[in-house]
mmCIF file of C-alpha atoms and ligand atoms in Angstrom:
data_model
loop_
_atom_site.group_PDB
_atom_site.id
_atom_site.type_symbol
_atom_site.label_atom_id
_atom_site.label_comp_id
_atom_site.label_asym_id
_atom_site.label_seq_id
_atom_site.Cartn_x
_atom_site.Cartn_y
_atom_site.Cartn_z
ATOM 1 C CA UNK A 844 -13.093 -14.283 -23.531
ATOM 2 C CA UNK A 845 -12.877 -15.705 -27.216
ATOM 3 C CA UNK A 846 -9.635 -13.752 -29.068
ATOM 4 C CA UNK A 847 -9.676 -11.351 -32.150
ATOM 5 C CA UNK A 848 -6.907 -12.157 -34.008
ATOM 6 C CA UNK A 849 -7.534 -9.612 -36.563
ATOM 7 C CA UNK A 850 -7.035 -6.943 -33.849
ATOM 8 C CA UNK A 851 -5.420 -8.199 -31.031
ATOM 9 C CA UNK A 852 -1.472 -9.579 -31.134
ATOM 10 C CA UNK A 853 -1.522 -13.190 -29.259
ATOM 11 C CA UNK A 854 -2.395 -13.001 -25.913
ATOM 12 C CA UNK A 855 0.950 -14.127 -24.708
ATOM 13 C CA UNK A 856 2.986 -11.514 -27.129
ATOM 14 C CA UNK A 857 5.373 -9.910 -25.154
ATOM 15 C CA UNK A 858 6.991 -7.578 -28.345
ATOM 16 C CA UNK A 859 4.660 -4.903 -27.673
ATOM 17 C CA UNK A 860 6.848 -3.575 -24.553
ATOM 18 C CA UNK A 861 5.873 -1.268 -21.292
ATOM 19 C CA UNK A 862 9.692 -1.490 -20.501
ATOM 20 C CA UNK A 863 11.152 0.123 -24.070
ATOM 21 C CA UNK A 864 9.270 3.242 -23.036
ATOM 22 C CA UNK A 865 11.409 4.813 -20.748
ATOM 23 C CA UNK A 866 14.249 4.277 -23.081
ATOM 24 C CA UNK A 867 11.921 5.936 -25.902
ATOM 25 C CA UNK A 868 12.818 9.925 -25.983
ATOM 26 C CA UNK A 869 9.785 11.875 -27.092
ATOM 27 C CA UNK A 870 7.232 9.137 -26.714
ATOM 28 C CA UNK A 871 3.835 10.868 -26.288
ATOM 29 C CA UNK A 872 3.338 10.036 -22.537
ATOM 30 C CA UNK A 873 -0.078 9.582 -20.327
ATOM 31 C CA UNK A 874 0.500 11.911 -17.643
ATOM 32 C CA UNK A 875 3.672 13.958 -16.769
ATOM 33 C CA UNK A 876 4.376 11.530 -14.103
ATOM 34 C CA UNK A 877 4.981 8.534 -16.326
ATOM 35 C CA UNK A 878 7.210 11.305 -18.040
ATOM 36 C CA UNK A 879 9.599 12.102 -14.832
ATOM 37 C CA UNK A 880 9.946 9.225 -12.943
ATOM 38 C CA UNK A 881 13.138 7.745 -14.588
ATOM 39 C CA UNK A 882 14.555 7.306 -11.223
ATOM 40 C CA UNK A 883 11.443 5.671 -9.685
ATOM 41 C CA UNK A 884 11.824 1.995 -9.719
ATOM 42 C CA UNK A 885 9.567 -0.047 -12.276
ATOM 43 C CA UNK A 886 6.618 -1.184 -11.210
ATOM 44 C CA UNK A 887 4.525 -4.362 -13.096
ATOM 45 C CA UNK A 888 2.780 -2.150 -15.364
ATOM 46 C CA UNK A 889 6.441 -1.267 -16.825
ATOM 47 C CA UNK A 890 7.952 -4.384 -16.681
ATOM 48 C CA UNK A 891 8.701 -6.966 -19.179
ATOM 49 C CA UNK A 892 9.125 -11.037 -18.829
ATOM 50 C CA UNK A 893 10.538 -12.563 -16.992
ATOM 51 C CA UNK A 894 10.692 -9.918 -14.482
ATOM 52 C CA UNK A 895 7.226 -9.057 -14.924
ATOM 53 C CA UNK A 896 6.093 -12.775 -14.266
ATOM 54 C CA UNK A 897 8.242 -13.053 -11.120
ATOM 55 C CA UNK A 898 6.812 -9.614 -9.347
ATOM 56 C CA UNK A 899 3.538 -10.020 -10.454
ATOM 57 C CA UNK A 900 3.384 -13.584 -9.137
ATOM 58 C CA UNK A 901 4.358 -11.909 -5.429
ATOM 59 C CA UNK A 902 0.976 -10.485 -5.674
ATOM 60 C CA UNK A 903 -1.526 -12.656 -7.826
ATOM 61 C CA UNK A 904 -2.490 -14.999 -4.740
ATOM 62 C CA UNK A 905 -4.308 -12.043 -3.053
ATOM 63 C CA UNK A 906 -5.956 -11.410 -5.885
ATOM 64 C CA UNK A 907 -7.477 -14.715 -7.120
ATOM 65 C CA UNK A 908 -11.003 -15.244 -7.639
ATOM 66 C CA UNK A 909 -11.592 -17.560 -4.398
ATOM 67 C CA UNK A 910 -10.328 -14.789 -2.007
ATOM 68 C CA UNK A 911 -12.157 -12.214 -3.864
ATOM 69 C CA UNK A 912 -15.211 -14.381 -2.781
ATOM 70 C CA UNK A 913 -14.576 -14.841 0.636
ATOM 71 C CA UNK A 914 -14.286 -10.700 0.801
ATOM 72 C CA UNK A 915 -17.586 -10.490 -0.572
ATOM 73 C CA UNK A 916 -19.393 -10.303 2.961
ATOM 74 C CA UNK A 917 -17.081 -7.678 4.116
ATOM 75 C CA UNK A 918 -17.828 -5.597 1.243
ATOM 76 C CA UNK A 919 -21.532 -5.828 1.662
ATOM 77 C CA UNK A 920 -21.029 -4.539 5.157
ATOM 78 C CA UNK A 921 -19.029 -1.596 3.933
ATOM 79 C CA UNK A 922 -21.493 -0.567 1.459
ATOM 80 C CA UNK A 923 -24.281 -0.950 3.799
ATOM 81 C CA UNK A 924 -22.435 1.197 6.293
ATOM 82 C CA UNK A 925 -21.660 3.774 4.006
ATOM 83 C CA UNK A 926 -25.625 3.695 2.601
ATOM 84 C CA UNK A 927 -26.922 3.905 6.170
ATOM 85 C CA UNK A 928 -24.672 7.097 6.805
ATOM 86 C CA UNK A 929 -25.919 8.641 3.280
ATOM 87 C CA UNK A 930 -29.302 7.625 4.140
ATOM 88 C CA UNK A 931 -29.325 9.443 7.605
ATOM 89 C CA UNK A 932 -28.155 12.401 6.497
ATOM 90 C CA UNK A 933 -30.696 15.294 6.515
ATOM 91 C CA UNK A 934 -28.554 17.317 3.709
ATOM 92 C CA UNK A 935 -29.494 17.024 0.181
ATOM 93 C CA UNK A 936 -28.463 16.945 -2.661
ATOM 94 C CA UNK A 937 -25.597 14.422 -1.536
ATOM 95 C CA UNK A 938 -22.305 14.291 -3.238
ATOM 96 C CA UNK A 939 -22.207 10.232 -4.926
ATOM 97 C CA UNK A 940 -18.615 10.446 -5.169
ATOM 98 C CA UNK A 941 -17.905 11.313 -1.370
ATOM 99 C CA UNK A 942 -20.368 9.020 0.073
ATOM 100 C CA UNK A 943 -20.035 6.316 -1.526
ATOM 101 C CA UNK A 944 -18.112 5.720 -4.839
ATOM 102 C CA UNK A 945 -14.410 6.730 -3.568
ATOM 103 C CA UNK A 946 -14.986 5.375 -0.073
ATOM 104 C CA UNK A 947 -16.023 1.705 -1.416
ATOM 105 C CA UNK A 948 -12.666 1.138 -3.212
ATOM 106 C CA UNK A 949 -10.594 2.977 -0.877
ATOM 107 C CA UNK A 950 -11.815 1.024 2.141
ATOM 108 C CA UNK A 951 -11.699 -1.937 0.465
ATOM 109 C CA UNK A 952 -8.002 -1.503 -0.360
ATOM 110 C CA UNK A 953 -7.020 -0.186 2.726
ATOM 111 C CA UNK A 954 -7.968 -3.170 4.328
ATOM 112 C CA UNK A 955 -6.230 -5.250 1.711
ATOM 113 C CA UNK A 956 -3.291 -3.559 1.896
ATOM 114 C CA UNK A 957 -3.112 -2.983 5.635
ATOM 115 C CA UNK A 958 -3.456 0.946 5.406
ATOM 116 C CA UNK A 959 -5.149 2.795 7.633
ATOM 117 C CA UNK A 960 -8.310 4.356 5.904
ATOM 118 C CA UNK A 961 -8.088 7.227 8.450
ATOM 119 C CA UNK A 962 -5.611 8.192 6.333
ATOM 120 C CA UNK A 963 -7.656 8.434 3.240
ATOM 121 C CA UNK A 964 -7.207 12.573 2.419
ATOM 122 C CA UNK A 965 -3.759 11.572 2.271
ATOM 123 C CA UNK A 966 -3.302 9.676 -0.484
ATOM 124 C CA UNK A 967 -6.617 10.246 -2.290
ATOM 125 C CA UNK A 968 -5.511 13.756 -3.088
ATOM 126 C CA UNK A 969 -2.126 12.624 -3.749
ATOM 127 C CA UNK A 970 -3.517 10.015 -5.994
ATOM 128 C CA UNK A 971 -5.590 12.882 -8.072
ATOM 129 C CA UNK A 972 -2.324 14.384 -8.943
ATOM 130 C CA UNK A 973 -0.470 11.221 -10.167
ATOM 131 C CA UNK A 974 -3.669 10.620 -12.391
ATOM 132 C CA UNK A 975 -3.854 14.299 -13.614
ATOM 133 C CA UNK A 976 -2.954 15.242 -17.107
ATOM 134 C CA UNK A 977 -2.847 19.086 -16.003
ATOM 135 C CA UNK A 978 -0.608 18.664 -12.932
ATOM 136 C CA UNK A 979 2.762 19.666 -13.535
ATOM 137 C CA UNK A 980 5.930 16.916 -13.614
ATOM 138 C CA UNK A 981 7.214 18.597 -10.101
ATOM 139 C CA UNK A 982 3.946 18.649 -8.648
ATOM 140 C CA UNK A 983 3.422 14.635 -9.889
ATOM 141 C CA UNK A 984 6.678 13.894 -8.303
ATOM 142 C CA UNK A 985 6.041 15.639 -4.867
ATOM 143 C CA UNK A 986 3.124 13.682 -4.486
ATOM 144 C CA UNK A 987 4.662 10.234 -5.619
ATOM 145 C CA UNK A 988 7.561 11.248 -3.145
ATOM 146 C CA UNK A 989 4.771 11.914 -0.176
ATOM 147 C CA UNK A 990 3.375 9.137 -0.999
ATOM 148 C CA UNK A 991 6.282 6.650 -0.671
ATOM 149 C CA UNK A 992 7.089 8.324 2.410
ATOM 150 C CA UNK A 993 3.901 7.723 3.667
ATOM 151 C CA UNK A 994 4.034 4.016 2.215
ATOM 152 C CA UNK A 995 8.103 3.508 3.290
ATOM 153 C CA UNK A 996 6.844 4.233 7.300
ATOM 154 C CA UNK A 997 3.916 1.625 6.976
ATOM 155 C CA UNK A 998 6.490 -0.942 5.652
ATOM 156 C CA UNK A 999 8.482 -0.161 8.697
ATOM 157 C CA UNK A 1000 5.666 -0.709 11.102
ATOM 158 C CA UNK A 1001 4.595 -4.427 9.111
ATOM 159 C CA UNK A 1002 8.339 -5.261 9.419
ATOM 160 C CA UNK A 1003 8.051 -4.829 13.267
ATOM 161 C CA UNK A 1004 4.501 -6.078 13.927
ATOM 162 C CA UNK A 1005 3.259 -7.982 10.712
ATOM 163 C CA UNK A 1006 -0.756 -8.288 10.622
ATOM 164 C CA UNK A 1007 -2.861 -10.353 8.257
ATOM 165 C CA UNK A 1008 -2.489 -7.812 4.893
ATOM 166 C CA UNK A 1009 -0.806 -8.163 1.834
ATOM 167 C CA UNK A 1010 1.730 -5.512 3.069
ATOM 168 C CA UNK A 1011 2.792 -7.453 5.899
ATOM 169 C CA UNK A 1012 3.091 -10.377 3.633
ATOM 170 C CA UNK A 1013 5.225 -8.480 0.770
ATOM 171 C CA UNK A 1014 7.818 -7.602 4.126
ATOM 172 C CA UNK A 1015 8.009 -11.277 5.390
ATOM 173 C CA UNK A 1016 8.070 -13.494 2.424
ATOM 174 C CA UNK A 1017 9.328 -11.013 -0.158
ATOM 175 C CA UNK A 1018 11.681 -7.807 1.378
ATOM 176 C CA UNK A 1019 12.768 -10.076 4.017
ATOM 177 C CA UNK A 1020 14.178 -12.783 1.851
ATOM 178 C CA UNK A 1021 15.853 -9.656 -0.164
ATOM 179 C CA UNK A 1022 13.636 -11.202 -3.234
ATOM 180 C CA UNK A 1023 12.305 -7.264 -3.689
ATOM 181 C CA UNK A 1024 14.213 -4.034 -2.686
ATOM 182 C CA UNK A 1025 12.309 -1.442 -0.293
ATOM 183 C CA UNK A 1026 12.317 0.784 -2.975
ATOM 184 C CA UNK A 1027 10.887 -1.647 -5.201
ATOM 185 C CA UNK A 1028 8.131 -2.500 -2.831
ATOM 186 C CA UNK A 1029 7.043 0.773 -1.849
ATOM 187 C CA UNK A 1030 6.609 1.541 -5.661
ATOM 188 C CA UNK A 1031 4.585 -1.392 -6.042
ATOM 189 C CA UNK A 1032 2.559 -0.625 -2.586
ATOM 190 C CA UNK A 1033 1.942 3.090 -4.545
ATOM 191 C CA UNK A 1034 0.846 1.703 -7.705
ATOM 192 C CA UNK A 1035 -1.885 -1.067 -5.615
ATOM 193 C CA UNK A 1036 -3.246 1.945 -3.302
ATOM 194 C CA UNK A 1037 -3.803 4.438 -6.248
ATOM 195 C CA UNK A 1038 -4.951 2.137 -9.119
ATOM 196 C CA UNK A 1039 -6.786 0.193 -6.447
ATOM 197 C CA UNK A 1040 -9.344 3.383 -5.418
ATOM 198 C CA UNK A 1041 -9.159 5.712 -8.591
ATOM 199 C CA UNK A 1042 -10.466 3.483 -11.436
ATOM 200 C CA UNK A 1043 -13.108 1.340 -9.392
ATOM 201 C CA UNK A 1044 -14.435 4.869 -7.638
ATOM 202 C CA UNK A 1045 -14.538 6.096 -11.292
ATOM 203 C CA UNK A 1046 -16.455 3.210 -12.703
ATOM 204 C CA UNK A 1047 -19.377 3.700 -9.328
ATOM 205 C CA UNK A 1048 -20.251 7.163 -9.882
ATOM 206 C CA UNK A 1049 -20.272 6.729 -13.834
ATOM 207 C CA UNK A 1050 -22.759 3.480 -13.540
ATOM 208 C CA UNK A 1051 -24.940 5.206 -11.193
ATOM 209 C CA UNK A 1052 -25.258 8.158 -13.397
ATOM 210 C CA UNK A 1053 -25.795 5.625 -16.379
ATOM 211 C CA UNK A 1054 -28.404 3.615 -14.976
ATOM 212 C CA UNK A 1055 -30.097 7.257 -13.752
ATOM 213 C CA UNK A 1056 -30.124 8.275 -17.565
ATOM 214 C CA UNK A 1057 -31.372 5.048 -18.900
ATOM 215 C CA UNK A 1058 -34.548 4.592 -16.884
ATOM 216 C CA UNK A 1059 -35.726 1.742 -19.125
ATOM 217 C CA UNK A 1060 -32.488 -0.314 -19.060
ATOM 218 C CA UNK A 1061 -32.785 0.657 -14.731
ATOM 219 C CA UNK A 1062 -36.335 -0.971 -14.694
ATOM 220 C CA UNK A 1063 -34.943 -4.081 -16.647
ATOM 221 C CA UNK A 1064 -32.504 -4.645 -13.540
ATOM 222 C CA UNK A 1065 -34.445 -3.653 -10.770
ATOM 223 C CA UNK A 1066 -37.123 -6.537 -12.469
ATOM 224 C CA UNK A 1067 -34.227 -9.339 -12.615
ATOM 225 C CA UNK A 1068 -31.327 -8.751 -10.169
ATOM 226 C CA UNK A 1069 -29.614 -11.570 -11.425
ATOM 227 C CA UNK A 1070 -28.723 -9.392 -14.705
ATOM 228 C CA UNK A 1071 -26.271 -7.329 -12.635
ATOM 229 C CA UNK A 1072 -23.242 -8.973 -13.397
ATOM 230 C CA UNK A 1073 -23.793 -8.417 -17.095
ATOM 231 C CA UNK A 1074 -25.126 -4.951 -16.748
ATOM 232 C CA UNK A 1075 -21.526 -4.406 -14.827
ATOM 233 C CA UNK A 1076 -19.743 -5.676 -17.504
ATOM 234 C CA UNK A 1077 -21.542 -3.698 -20.314
ATOM 235 C CA UNK A 1078 -20.777 -0.496 -17.940
ATOM 236 C CA UNK A 1079 -16.966 -1.455 -18.225
ATOM 237 C CA UNK A 1080 -17.353 -1.493 -21.945
ATOM 238 C CA UNK A 1081 -19.754 1.530 -22.307
ATOM 239 C CA UNK A 1082 -17.382 4.059 -20.334
ATOM 240 C CA UNK A 1083 -13.731 2.065 -20.583
ATOM 241 C CA UNK A 1084 -12.364 4.248 -17.668
ATOM 242 C CA UNK A 1085 -9.045 3.568 -18.445
ATOM 243 C CA UNK A 1086 -9.545 5.798 -21.531
ATOM 244 C CA UNK A 1087 -5.955 6.719 -22.278
ATOM 245 C CA UNK A 1088 -5.401 3.285 -23.180
ATOM 246 C CA UNK A 1089 -1.837 1.335 -22.544
ATOM 247 C CA UNK A 1090 1.423 2.405 -24.144
ATOM 248 C CA UNK A 1091 3.823 0.121 -25.618
ATOM 249 C CA UNK A 1092 7.179 0.062 -27.621
ATOM 250 C CA UNK A 1093 7.588 -2.988 -30.354
ATOM 251 C CA UNK A 1094 10.254 -4.579 -29.513
ATOM 252 C CA UNK A 1095 10.889 -6.482 -32.483
ATOM 253 C CA UNK A 1096 8.594 -6.275 -36.043
ATOM 254 C CA UNK A 1097 4.836 -7.278 -35.044
ATOM 255 C CA UNK A 1098 1.935 -7.756 -37.663
ATOM 256 C CA UNK A 1099 -1.123 -6.603 -35.558
ATOM 257 C CA UNK A 1100 -4.367 -6.412 -37.815
ATOM 258 C CA UNK A 1101 -2.805 -6.504 -40.860
ATOM 259 C CA UNK A 1102 -0.374 -3.424 -40.200
ATOM 260 C CA UNK A 1103 3.214 -3.967 -39.614
ATOM 261 C CA UNK A 1104 4.645 -2.199 -36.814
ATOM 262 C CA UNK A 1105 8.458 -2.045 -36.952
ATOM 263 C CA UNK A 1106 10.543 -2.311 -33.815
ATOM 264 C CA UNK A 1107 11.028 0.756 -32.202
ATOM 265 C CA UNK A 1108 7.934 2.329 -33.012
ATOM 266 C CA UNK A 1109 5.373 3.227 -30.379
ATOM 267 C CA UNK A 1110 1.974 1.204 -29.958
ATOM 268 C CA UNK A 1111 -1.349 2.578 -28.017
ATOM 269 C CA UNK A 1112 -3.339 0.134 -26.867
ATOM 270 C CA UNK A 1113 -6.749 1.999 -27.391
ATOM 271 C CA UNK A 1114 -8.911 -0.182 -24.908
ATOM 272 C CA UNK A 1115 -11.776 2.817 -25.276
ATOM 273 C CA UNK A 1116 -11.692 2.588 -28.843
ATOM 274 C CA UNK A 1117 -11.983 -1.078 -28.968
ATOM 275 C CA UNK A 1118 -14.770 -1.152 -26.860
ATOM 276 C CA UNK A 1119 -16.681 0.551 -29.297
ATOM 277 C CA UNK A 1120 -15.667 -1.311 -32.084
ATOM 278 C CA UNK A 1121 -18.326 -1.775 -34.759
ATOM 279 C CA UNK A 1122 -16.724 -5.225 -36.279
ATOM 280 C CA UNK A 1123 -17.135 -6.505 -32.809
ATOM 281 C CA UNK A 1124 -20.017 -4.660 -30.887
ATOM 282 C CA UNK A 1125 -23.417 -4.627 -32.398
ATOM 283 C CA UNK A 1126 -24.367 -1.093 -32.067
ATOM 284 C CA UNK A 1127 -21.615 -0.177 -30.249
ATOM 285 C CA UNK A 1128 -22.625 3.282 -29.051
ATOM 286 C CA UNK A 1129 -25.552 2.004 -27.673
ATOM 287 C CA UNK A 1130 -25.967 1.044 -23.501
ATOM 288 C CA UNK A 1131 -27.587 -2.357 -23.592
ATOM 289 C CA UNK A 1132 -27.401 -4.321 -20.304
ATOM 290 C CA UNK A 1133 -28.502 -7.204 -22.467
ATOM 291 C CA UNK A 1134 -26.143 -7.557 -25.141
ATOM 292 C CA UNK A 1135 -24.580 -10.773 -25.984
ATOM 293 C CA UNK A 1136 -21.518 -9.516 -27.174
ATOM 294 C CA UNK A 1137 -20.265 -7.962 -23.771
ATOM 295 C CA UNK A 1138 -18.051 -10.556 -23.195
ATOM 296 C CA UNK A 1139 -15.381 -9.240 -25.945
ATOM 297 C CA UNK A 1140 -15.034 -6.025 -23.915
ATOM 298 C CA UNK A 1141 -11.119 -5.136 -22.915
ATOM 299 C CA UNK A 1142 -12.060 -2.448 -20.221
ATOM 300 C CA UNK A 1143 -9.245 -4.651 -18.220
ATOM 301 C CA UNK A 1144 -6.762 -4.479 -21.064
ATOM 302 C CA UNK A 1145 -5.279 -7.435 -22.552
ATOM 303 C CA UNK A 1146 -2.729 -10.076 -22.190
ATOM 304 C CA UNK A 1147 0.310 -10.465 -19.970
ATOM 305 C CA UNK A 1148 -0.699 -6.841 -18.247
ATOM 306 C CA UNK A 1149 -4.514 -7.489 -17.878
ATOM 307 C CA UNK A 1150 -5.615 -5.978 -14.518
ATOM 308 C CA UNK A 1151 -4.738 -7.995 -11.875
ATOM 309 C CA UNK A 1152 -7.499 -6.849 -9.510
ATOM 310 C CA UNK A 1153 -10.252 -7.152 -11.963
ATOM 311 C CA UNK A 1154 -12.231 -9.916 -9.927
ATOM 312 C CA UNK A 1155 -12.193 -7.305 -6.924
ATOM 313 C CA UNK A 1156 -13.123 -4.458 -9.056
ATOM 314 C CA UNK A 1157 -16.241 -6.639 -10.192
ATOM 315 C CA UNK A 1158 -17.249 -7.596 -6.905
ATOM 316 C CA UNK A 1159 -17.022 -4.051 -5.963
ATOM 317 C CA UNK A 1160 -19.290 -2.911 -8.798
ATOM 318 C CA UNK A 1161 -21.768 -5.834 -8.858
ATOM 319 C CA UNK A 1162 -22.758 -5.191 -4.805
ATOM 320 C CA UNK A 1163 -22.830 -1.651 -5.205
ATOM 321 C CA UNK A 1164 -24.976 -1.426 -8.463
ATOM 322 C CA UNK A 1165 -27.485 -3.707 -6.654
ATOM 323 C CA UNK A 1166 -27.226 -2.430 -3.167
ATOM 324 C CA UNK A 1167 -27.843 1.215 -4.081
ATOM 325 C CA UNK A 1168 -30.961 0.879 -6.299
ATOM 326 C CA UNK A 1169 -32.288 -1.345 -3.994
ATOM 327 C CA UNK A 1170 -32.080 0.794 -0.730
ATOM 328 C CA UNK A 1171 -32.228 4.194 -2.554
ATOM 329 C CA UNK A 1172 -35.220 3.200 -5.117
ATOM 330 C CA UNK A 1173 -36.132 6.895 -5.600
ATOM 331 C CA UNK A 1174 -32.498 8.022 -6.392
ATOM 332 C CA UNK A 1175 -32.239 10.738 -8.600
ATOM 333 C CA UNK A 1176 -29.743 13.001 -10.420
ATOM 334 C CA UNK A 1177 -30.175 16.783 -8.529
ATOM 335 C CA UNK A 1178 -28.818 18.976 -11.240
ATOM 336 C CA UNK A 1179 -28.141 19.357 -14.686
ATOM 337 C CA UNK A 1180 -26.088 16.576 -16.682
ATOM 338 C CA UNK A 1181 -24.308 19.438 -19.029
ATOM 339 C CA UNK A 1182 -23.153 20.816 -15.665
ATOM 340 C CA UNK A 1183 -21.639 17.947 -14.445
ATOM 341 C CA UNK A 1184 -17.507 17.997 -13.872
ATOM 342 C CA UNK A 1185 -16.457 15.091 -15.562
ATOM 343 C CA UNK A 1186 -12.696 14.225 -15.605
ATOM 344 C CA UNK A 1187 -11.632 14.718 -18.720
ATOM 345 C CA UNK A 1188 -8.082 16.202 -17.284
ATOM 346 C CA UNK A 1189 -7.355 12.642 -16.209
ATOM 347 C CA UNK A 1190 -5.591 9.510 -17.340
ATOM 348 C CA UNK A 1191 -8.908 7.637 -15.602
ATOM 349 C CA UNK A 1192 -12.179 8.996 -16.920
ATOM 350 C CA UNK A 1193 -14.292 9.623 -14.497
ATOM 351 C CA UNK A 1194 -16.642 12.433 -12.235
ATOM 352 C CA UNK A 1195 -15.189 14.413 -9.937
ATOM 353 C CA UNK A 1196 -18.707 14.931 -8.082
ATOM 354 C CA UNK A 1197 -22.186 13.399 -8.775
ATOM 355 C CA UNK A 1198 -25.003 15.346 -6.653
ATOM 356 C CA UNK A 1199 -27.747 12.736 -6.348
ATOM 357 C CA UNK A 1200 -31.439 12.996 -4.181
ATOM 358 C CA UNK A 1201 -34.094 10.682 -3.473
HETATM 359 C C1 HEM B 612 -3.771 -2.994 -14.655
HETATM 360 C C2 HEM B 612 -8.054 -1.233 -15.673
HETATM 361 C C3 HEM B 612 -9.183 -1.550 -11.283
HETATM 362 C C4 HEM B 612 -4.544 -3.143 -10.282
HETATM 363 C C5 HEM B 612 -5.007 -2.376 -15.650
HETATM 364 C C6 HEM B 612 -5.135 -2.218 -16.921
HETATM 365 C C7 HEM B 612 -5.987 -1.912 -17.367
HETATM 366 C C8 HEM B 612 -6.784 -1.680 -16.026
HETATM 367 C C9 HEM B 612 -6.940 -1.704 -18.687
HETATM 368 C C10 HEM B 612 -3.743 -2.934 -18.416
HETATM 369 C C11 HEM B 612 -3.032 -1.747 -18.659
HETATM 370 C C12 HEM B 612 -2.144 -1.951 -19.412
HETATM 371 O O1 HEM B 612 -2.377 -2.641 -20.286
HETATM 372 O O2 HEM B 612 -0.807 -1.896 -19.608
HETATM 373 C C13 HEM B 612 -8.964 -1.163 -14.272
HETATM 374 C C14 HEM B 612 -9.953 -1.135 -14.190
HETATM 375 C C15 HEM B 612 -10.500 -0.788 -12.675
HETATM 376 C C16 HEM B 612 -9.173 -1.516 -12.288
HETATM 377 C C17 HEM B 612 -11.059 -0.588 -15.415
HETATM 378 C C18 HEM B 612 -11.853 -0.659 -12.312
HETATM 379 C C19 HEM B 612 -12.871 -0.950 -12.333
HETATM 380 C C20 HEM B 612 -8.245 -2.200 -10.462
HETATM 381 C C21 HEM B 612 -7.958 -1.940 -9.118
HETATM 382 C C22 HEM B 612 -6.774 -2.696 -8.727
HETATM 383 C C23 HEM B 612 -5.793 -2.251 -9.989
HETATM 384 C C24 HEM B 612 -8.851 -2.365 -7.886
HETATM 385 C C25 HEM B 612 -6.084 -3.129 -7.165
HETATM 386 C C26 HEM B 612 -4.892 -2.800 -6.769
HETATM 387 C C27 HEM B 612 -4.009 -3.333 -11.408
HETATM 388 C C28 HEM B 612 -2.488 -3.197 -11.588
HETATM 389 C C29 HEM B 612 -2.299 -3.266 -12.824
HETATM 390 C C30 HEM B 612 -3.749 -3.174 -13.402
HETATM 391 C C31 HEM B 612 -1.682 -3.456 -10.372
HETATM 392 C C32 HEM B 612 -0.812 -3.928 -13.652
HETATM 393 C C33 HEM B 612 -0.912 -5.292 -14.209
HETATM 394 C C34 HEM B 612 0.289 -5.577 -15.132
HETATM 395 O O3 HEM B 612 1.026 -4.768 -15.199
HETATM 396 O O4 HEM B 612 0.601 -6.757 -14.600
HETATM 397 N N1 HEM B 612 -5.814 -2.183 -14.845
HETATM 398 N N2 HEM B 612 -8.503 -1.650 -13.290
HETATM 399 N N3 HEM B 612 -6.757 -2.002 -11.233
HETATM 400 N N4 HEM B 612 -4.434 -2.731 -12.876
HETATM 401 FE FE1 HEM B 612 -6.514 -2.420 -12.899
#
């Protein structure tokens, strides 16, 4: 991705710091949970160099492009099984969020982390509250503690009987060598489990809806499935589900796009606004799977904190987009667009439900 020096700090610039936020009273937080987690160990999303690099390296290996490519056949199976179940049901309409969008990334992240998928209700409900802007700080902290308790038990089980999963590797290679504390490990697992399904789930349902609302674009995709990867990038740009942006505090004076940000001032990285920037994208509000400038999008963030798992999210979105419209060619929205429950109350934009029929 080419850089736009006019509107971005340098890729490796670490002066906009997420670490400094906790020490900045009155800083506008994305969710109440962020505001109250003073006593919760930091995860990579809130760390600065060099701590950030040390902790990020503990998990990058599992999210490398090569590793994700090995997972593709398994992701295909998961999606096929879910579509088999959905197509076998007599019930109409079907909620595509429950039938497909939520289970796909949940099963994938569970298998990667070694979390039993049968416990999905436990982590999906808590995660919903952690990402909510409307939950109270107490509700969010209770949910975090419940998730931490659950994952703390899992760490104990993996220590006793390690498997072939990321949690077991973190336990044997990092926890047992003293490189990470039990509390920091559990906080990292909470981040991976929650971020690992919320964002992608919302992208899957919004992608299905967007293609159904743009039949001419869907027809182009059907005629040429090689367009799927670019269409997925356009869907990522168009929706930017991490819509409330990322927060930083300047730890030194910094100039961004000709604007001086003084040390101590807050910075909101508005990825959604950047993805509709008319000086970068032609006709930015149009949804166009053929746009040539789509590789400029910032849906996975930018710089040192760029999404660690973007290759996996891309693989899931590409496979699900292709298979859904191949296997359910007459798929259509059941109900009124205006009535759909969009998640405007959450840090990650999406849909609570998507009724479909075929
Ligand atoms: C970071 C978006 C899927 C884990 C980020 C950031 C964005 C983002 C915008 C940067 C936040 C910042 O600048 O502070 C997305 C989108 C996804 C997705 C749109 C799906 C479509 C995932 C998945 C995981 C994941 C599946 C799996 C565990 C993370 C982690 C970070 C992160 C751990 C923090 C990286 C760091 O601070 O170094 N993501 N994400 N994300 N994402 Fe994702």
